[in-house]
Every structure is written in structure tokens, then in C-alpha cells.
CSV table of C-alpha atoms in Angstrom, one decimal:
chain,number,residue,atom,x,y,z
A,1,MET,CA,81.2,-59.7,6.6
A,2,ILE,CA,79.1,-58.3,3.8
A,3,LYS,CA,76.0,-56.4,5.0
A,4,VAL,CA,72.8,-55.9,3.0
A,5,TYR,CA,70.3,-53.3,4.0
A,6,GLY,CA,66.7,-54.0,2.9
A,7,GLY,CA,64.1,-56.7,3.4
A,8,VAL,CA,63.0,-59.5,1.1
A,9,TYR,CA,60.1,-57.3,-0.1
A,10,SER,CA,62.5,-54.7,-1.6
A,11,ARG,CA,65.1,-54.7,-4.3
A,12,ALA,CA,67.4,-56.2,-1.7
A,13,SER,CA,65.9,-59.5,-2.6
A,14,MET,CA,67.8,-59.7,-5.9
A,15,VAL,CA,71.0,-58.9,-4.1
A,16,MET,CA,70.4,-61.6,-1.6
A,17,CYS,CA,69.6,-64.1,-4.4
A,18,VAL,CA,73.0,-63.3,-6.0
A,19,LEU,CA,74.8,-63.6,-2.7
A,20,GLU,CA,73.2,-66.9,-2.0
A,21,THR,CA,74.0,-68.2,-5.5
A,22,LEU,CA,77.6,-67.2,-5.1
A,23,GLY,CA,77.8,-68.9,-1.7
A,24,LEU,CA,78.8,-65.7,0.1
A,25,GLU,CA,78.1,-65.1,3.8
A,26,TYR,CA,76.3,-61.9,4.6
A,27,GLU,CA,74.3,-60.2,7.2
A,28,ASN,CA,70.9,-58.9,6.3
A,29,ILE,CA,69.6,-55.8,8.0
A,30,PRO,CA,65.8,-55.9,7.2
A,31,MET,CA,64.1,-52.6,6.3
A,32,LEU,CA,60.9,-51.8,4.5
A,33,PRO,CA,61.0,-49.3,1.6
A,34,ARG,CA,59.8,-45.8,2.6
A,35,SER,CA,60.1,-46.7,6.2
A,36,GLU,CA,61.3,-44.5,9.1
A,37,ALA,CA,64.5,-46.6,9.3
A,38,THR,CA,65.5,-45.7,5.8
A,39,GLN,CA,65.2,-42.0,6.6
A,40,SER,CA,67.3,-42.2,9.7
A,41,GLU,CA,70.5,-40.2,10.0
A,42,GLU,CA,72.5,-43.4,10.4
A,43,TYR,CA,71.1,-45.0,7.2
A,44,ARG,CA,71.3,-41.9,5.1
A,45,ALA,CA,74.9,-41.6,6.0
A,46,LEU,CA,75.4,-44.8,4.1
A,47,ASN,CA,72.8,-44.1,1.3
A,48,PRO,CA,71.9,-40.4,0.9
A,49,THR,CA,68.9,-41.4,-1.3
A,50,GLY,CA,67.2,-43.1,1.6
A,51,LYS,CA,66.3,-46.0,-0.7
A,52,LEU,CA,67.0,-49.7,-0.7
A,53,PRO,CA,69.2,-51.7,-1.0
A,54,THR,CA,72.6,-50.7,0.3
A,55,LEU,CA,75.6,-53.1,0.4
A,56,VAL,CA,78.6,-52.7,2.7
A,57,ASP,CA,81.6,-54.8,1.8
A,58,GLY,CA,84.6,-53.8,3.9
A,59,ASP,CA,85.3,-50.2,3.2
A,60,LEU,CA,83.0,-50.2,0.1
A,61,VAL,CA,79.5,-48.7,0.6
A,62,LEU,CA,77.5,-49.2,-2.6
A,63,TRP,CA,73.9,-48.4,-3.5
A,64,GLU,CA,71.8,-48.8,-6.7
A,65,SER,CA,70.8,-52.4,-7.0
A,66,GLN,CA,72.2,-53.1,-10.5
A,67,ALA,CA,75.6,-51.6,-9.5
A,68,ILE,CA,75.6,-54.0,-6.5
A,69,LEU,CA,74.8,-57.0,-8.7
A,70,PHE,CA,77.5,-56.2,-11.2
A,71,TYR,CA,80.1,-55.7,-8.5
A,72,LEU,CA,79.3,-58.9,-6.7
A,73,ALA,CA,79.4,-61.0,-9.9
A,74,ARG,CA,82.6,-59.4,-11.1
A,75,LYS,CA,84.4,-59.6,-7.7
A,76,TYR,CA,83.2,-62.9,-6.4
A,77,GLY,CA,81.6,-64.8,-9.3
A,78,GLU,CA,84.6,-66.4,-11.0
A,79,ALA,CA,82.4,-66.6,-14.1
A,80,THR,CA,79.3,-67.5,-12.1
A,81,LEU,CA,76.4,-65.1,-12.9
A,82,TRP,CA,78.6,-63.2,-15.4
A,83,VAL,CA,79.6,-63.6,-19.0
A,84,ASP,CA,82.7,-64.6,-20.9
A,85,THR,CA,83.3,-62.0,-23.6
A,86,LEU,CA,83.1,-58.2,-24.0
A,87,GLU,CA,80.4,-58.7,-26.6
A,88,GLN,CA,78.3,-60.7,-24.1
A,89,GLU,CA,79.0,-58.1,-21.4
A,90,ALA,CA,77.6,-55.4,-23.7
A,91,ASP,CA,74.5,-57.6,-24.3
A,92,LEU,CA,74.1,-58.0,-20.5
A,93,TYR,CA,74.2,-54.3,-20.0
A,94,ARG,CA,71.8,-53.8,-22.9
A,95,TRP,CA,69.1,-56.0,-21.5
A,96,SER,CA,69.6,-55.0,-17.9
A,97,LEU,CA,69.3,-51.3,-18.9
A,98,PHE,CA,66.3,-52.1,-21.2
A,99,ILE,CA,64.4,-53.6,-18.3
A,100,SER,CA,65.5,-50.8,-16.0
A,101,ASN,CA,64.8,-47.9,-18.3
A,102,GLN,CA,61.7,-49.1,-20.2
A,103,ILE,CA,59.9,-51.6,-18.0
A,104,GLU,CA,60.8,-50.9,-14.3
A,105,ALA,CA,58.9,-47.6,-13.9
A,106,PRO,CA,55.5,-48.9,-15.3
A,107,ALA,CA,55.9,-52.2,-13.4
A,108,LEU,CA,56.6,-50.4,-10.1
A,109,ASP,CA,53.8,-47.8,-10.7
A,110,MET,CA,51.4,-50.7,-11.3
A,111,LEU,CA,52.4,-52.4,-8.0
A,112,LEU,CA,52.2,-49.2,-6.0
A,113,ALA,CA,48.8,-48.2,-7.5
A,114,VAL,CA,47.4,-51.4,-6.0
A,115,LYS,CA,49.5,-51.7,-2.8
A,116,TYR,CA,48.9,-48.2,-1.6
A,117,ALA,CA,45.4,-47.7,-2.9
A,118,GLN,CA,42.8,-46.2,-0.5
A,119,GLY,CA,40.0,-48.6,-1.4
A,120,GLU,CA,39.8,-49.6,-5.0
A,121,PRO,CA,43.0,-48.8,-7.0
A,122,ASP,CA,42.8,-46.1,-9.7
A,123,GLN,CA,42.1,-48.2,-12.8
A,124,SER,CA,43.2,-45.3,-15.1
A,125,VAL,CA,46.7,-45.4,-13.6
A,126,ILE,CA,46.9,-49.2,-14.0
A,127,ASP,CA,45.6,-49.0,-17.6
A,128,THR,CA,48.3,-46.4,-18.5
A,129,GLN,CA,51.0,-48.7,-17.1
A,130,VAL,CA,49.6,-51.7,-19.1
A,131,GLN,CA,49.8,-49.6,-22.3
A,132,THR,CA,53.4,-48.8,-21.6
A,133,LEU,CA,54.3,-52.4,-20.9
A,134,ALA,CA,52.4,-53.4,-24.1
A,135,ARG,CA,54.8,-51.2,-26.0
A,136,PHE,CA,58.0,-52.8,-24.6
A,137,LEU,CA,57.2,-56.4,-23.6
A,138,PRO,CA,57.0,-57.5,-27.3
A,139,VAL,CA,60.6,-56.6,-27.6
A,140,LEU,CA,61.5,-58.8,-24.6
A,141,GLU,CA,59.1,-61.5,-25.9
A,142,ASN,CA,60.9,-61.7,-29.2
A,143,HIS,CA,64.3,-61.8,-27.6
A,144,LEU,CA,63.4,-64.7,-25.3
A,145,GLN,CA,62.0,-66.9,-28.1
A,146,GLY,CA,63.8,-70.3,-27.6
A,147,GLU,CA,65.9,-68.8,-24.8
A,148,GLU,CA,66.1,-69.9,-21.1
A,149,TYR,CA,68.0,-66.8,-19.9
A,150,LEU,CA,68.4,-63.2,-20.9
A,151,VAL,CA,71.9,-63.3,-22.1
A,152,SER,CA,74.7,-65.7,-23.2
A,153,GLY,CA,72.6,-68.8,-22.6
A,154,LYS,CA,73.4,-68.9,-18.9
A,155,LEU,CA,72.0,-67.6,-15.6
A,156,THR,CA,73.4,-64.1,-14.9
A,157,VAL,CA,72.7,-61.2,-12.6
A,158,ALA,CA,70.6,-59.8,-15.4
A,159,ASP,CA,68.1,-62.6,-14.8
A,160,PHE,CA,67.8,-61.9,-11.1
A,161,HIS,CA,67.3,-58.2,-11.7
A,162,GLY,CA,64.9,-58.7,-14.6
A,163,ALA,CA,62.7,-61.3,-12.8
A,164,ALA,CA,62.5,-59.1,-9.7
A,165,VAL,CA,61.1,-56.2,-11.8
A,166,MET,CA,58.8,-58.4,-13.8
A,167,SER,CA,57.4,-60.0,-10.6
A,168,TRP,CA,55.9,-56.7,-9.6
A,169,PRO,CA,53.1,-56.6,-12.2
A,170,LYS,CA,52.7,-60.4,-11.8
A,171,VAL,CA,51.9,-59.8,-8.1
A,172,VAL,CA,49.0,-57.5,-9.0
A,173,GLY,CA,47.6,-59.8,-11.6
A,174,PHE,CA,49.0,-58.5,-14.9
A,175,ASP,CA,48.1,-60.9,-17.7
A,176,PHE,CA,51.3,-62.4,-19.3
A,177,THR,CA,49.3,-64.6,-21.7
A,178,PRO,CA,50.3,-62.6,-24.8
A,179,TYR,CA,53.9,-63.0,-23.7
A,180,PRO,CA,54.5,-66.8,-23.2
A,181,ALA,CA,58.3,-66.6,-23.6
A,182,VAL,CA,58.5,-63.9,-21.0
A,183,GLU,CA,56.2,-65.7,-18.7
A,184,SER,CA,58.1,-69.0,-19.1
A,185,TRP,CA,61.4,-67.2,-18.3
A,186,LEU,CA,59.9,-65.4,-15.3
A,187,ARG,CA,58.5,-68.6,-13.9
A,188,ARG,CA,61.8,-70.3,-14.4
A,189,ILE,CA,63.8,-67.7,-12.6
A,190,LEU,CA,61.4,-67.2,-9.7
A,191,ALA,CA,61.3,-71.0,-9.2
A,192,LEU,CA,65.0,-71.3,-8.6
A,193,PRO,CA,65.7,-72.8,-5.2
A,194,VAL,CA,67.7,-69.7,-4.1
A,195,GLN,CA,64.6,-67.6,-4.6
A,196,LYS,CA,62.7,-69.8,-2.2
A,197,LYS,CA,65.6,-69.7,0.3
A,198,VAL,CA,65.6,-65.9,0.2
A,199,ARG,CA,61.8,-65.6,0.6
A,200,SER,CA,61.9,-67.9,3.6
A,201,GLN,CA,64.0,-65.3,5.4
A,202,ALA,CA,61.2,-62.8,5.2
A,203,SER,CA,60.8,-60.9,8.5
A,204,VAL,CA,60.2,-57.4,7.1
């Protein structure tokens, strides 16, 4: 059986959403990011970075969340959560990497600045991340005009990854008002029944 290391409150959530959407059975081994469990000798033998998530599928041990999502969709999707042409595949990589490379770092830094603040969060750190997001979110806003999904007019793994990343600033109160298309897309993906099902499994 497929195993997923990482709790709902980590990048493992997007992996579990994909597994649920594909109807695959899996075992979840809950872990918190930066926890003692992730630094154990046993876990680091699977994932030398000590980060989450890690997927074990038979003899395959895979880490890096996007690599896991691409693998699952390609191996088990049968066109579900993937695209139909090479051109669409390039577009999927483009928008997944855009979110990963341009948006993920400021989104995560914003979340961590609030989550791990000793007292009031450092507003200067948050303001810096807001400025970075303001540089790149208009690109995503323009792309999502009149679109329900990131690529190919259908739900793909890119939507689960992207929505997970964009949910981090949302959690700490980032104002999406200037980006109505992004906000609508984010709300749509986070409201999928599979998201609720995965969140209901939260124990760590």
C-alpha cells in the first residue's frame, strides 16, 4: 500500500488530496514539519532533507511534493488530474513552477512570520512578502481571467499544489480583494469535497 509521511498541516495535504481524487488506498503517517520525528534516523533514511512529504510506493521512495503529484497523476490518473497534449503538459509545468518559484517562498515566509512569532509578528517581514506577492499575483490574476482551473480547462495536480500554496497567506489574513480571479479559483479548489475529507483526517 502507498504510504504518505506528513500531516494534514503540511505539504502532504496536497498529496492526500490527489490520492483521494484518484481513488487510491494509502496509509498516512502523520508528522508535523520541523518535528523531532522528521529528524529521526529512520525518517531521514527515506528523506535525507528531513522535510515533508515523502511517498513510498512499493520500491519507490519519492520526496518533493510536486514530483510526487506528477508521478501519481501520470502512473494512476488515466487522464484524471493530468493533461492531454505535450503543449498542455508544458503549460502545467509552467504554472506549477511559476507558483513554486515566484509565490511559494513569500507565501510561506508570511505564514511562518505569524505562526512562529514571539508575541506580535514582525510587520516589516510581512510587508516585504506582501510586496513580493504584489509583483507576481497580477500575472496569475491575468491568467485566471474567465478560467476555472490553472491549465487545460480541467482540474489537475497543478490546482492542488497551487491552492495549497495560496492558502498560506490566506490563513494569516492576506487581502485577495485586488485579485478576484485568484480568490475565486482558490475558493473553488479549497471547497472541493476531497479537501474537506482530507482536513477531517487531521490528527497532527
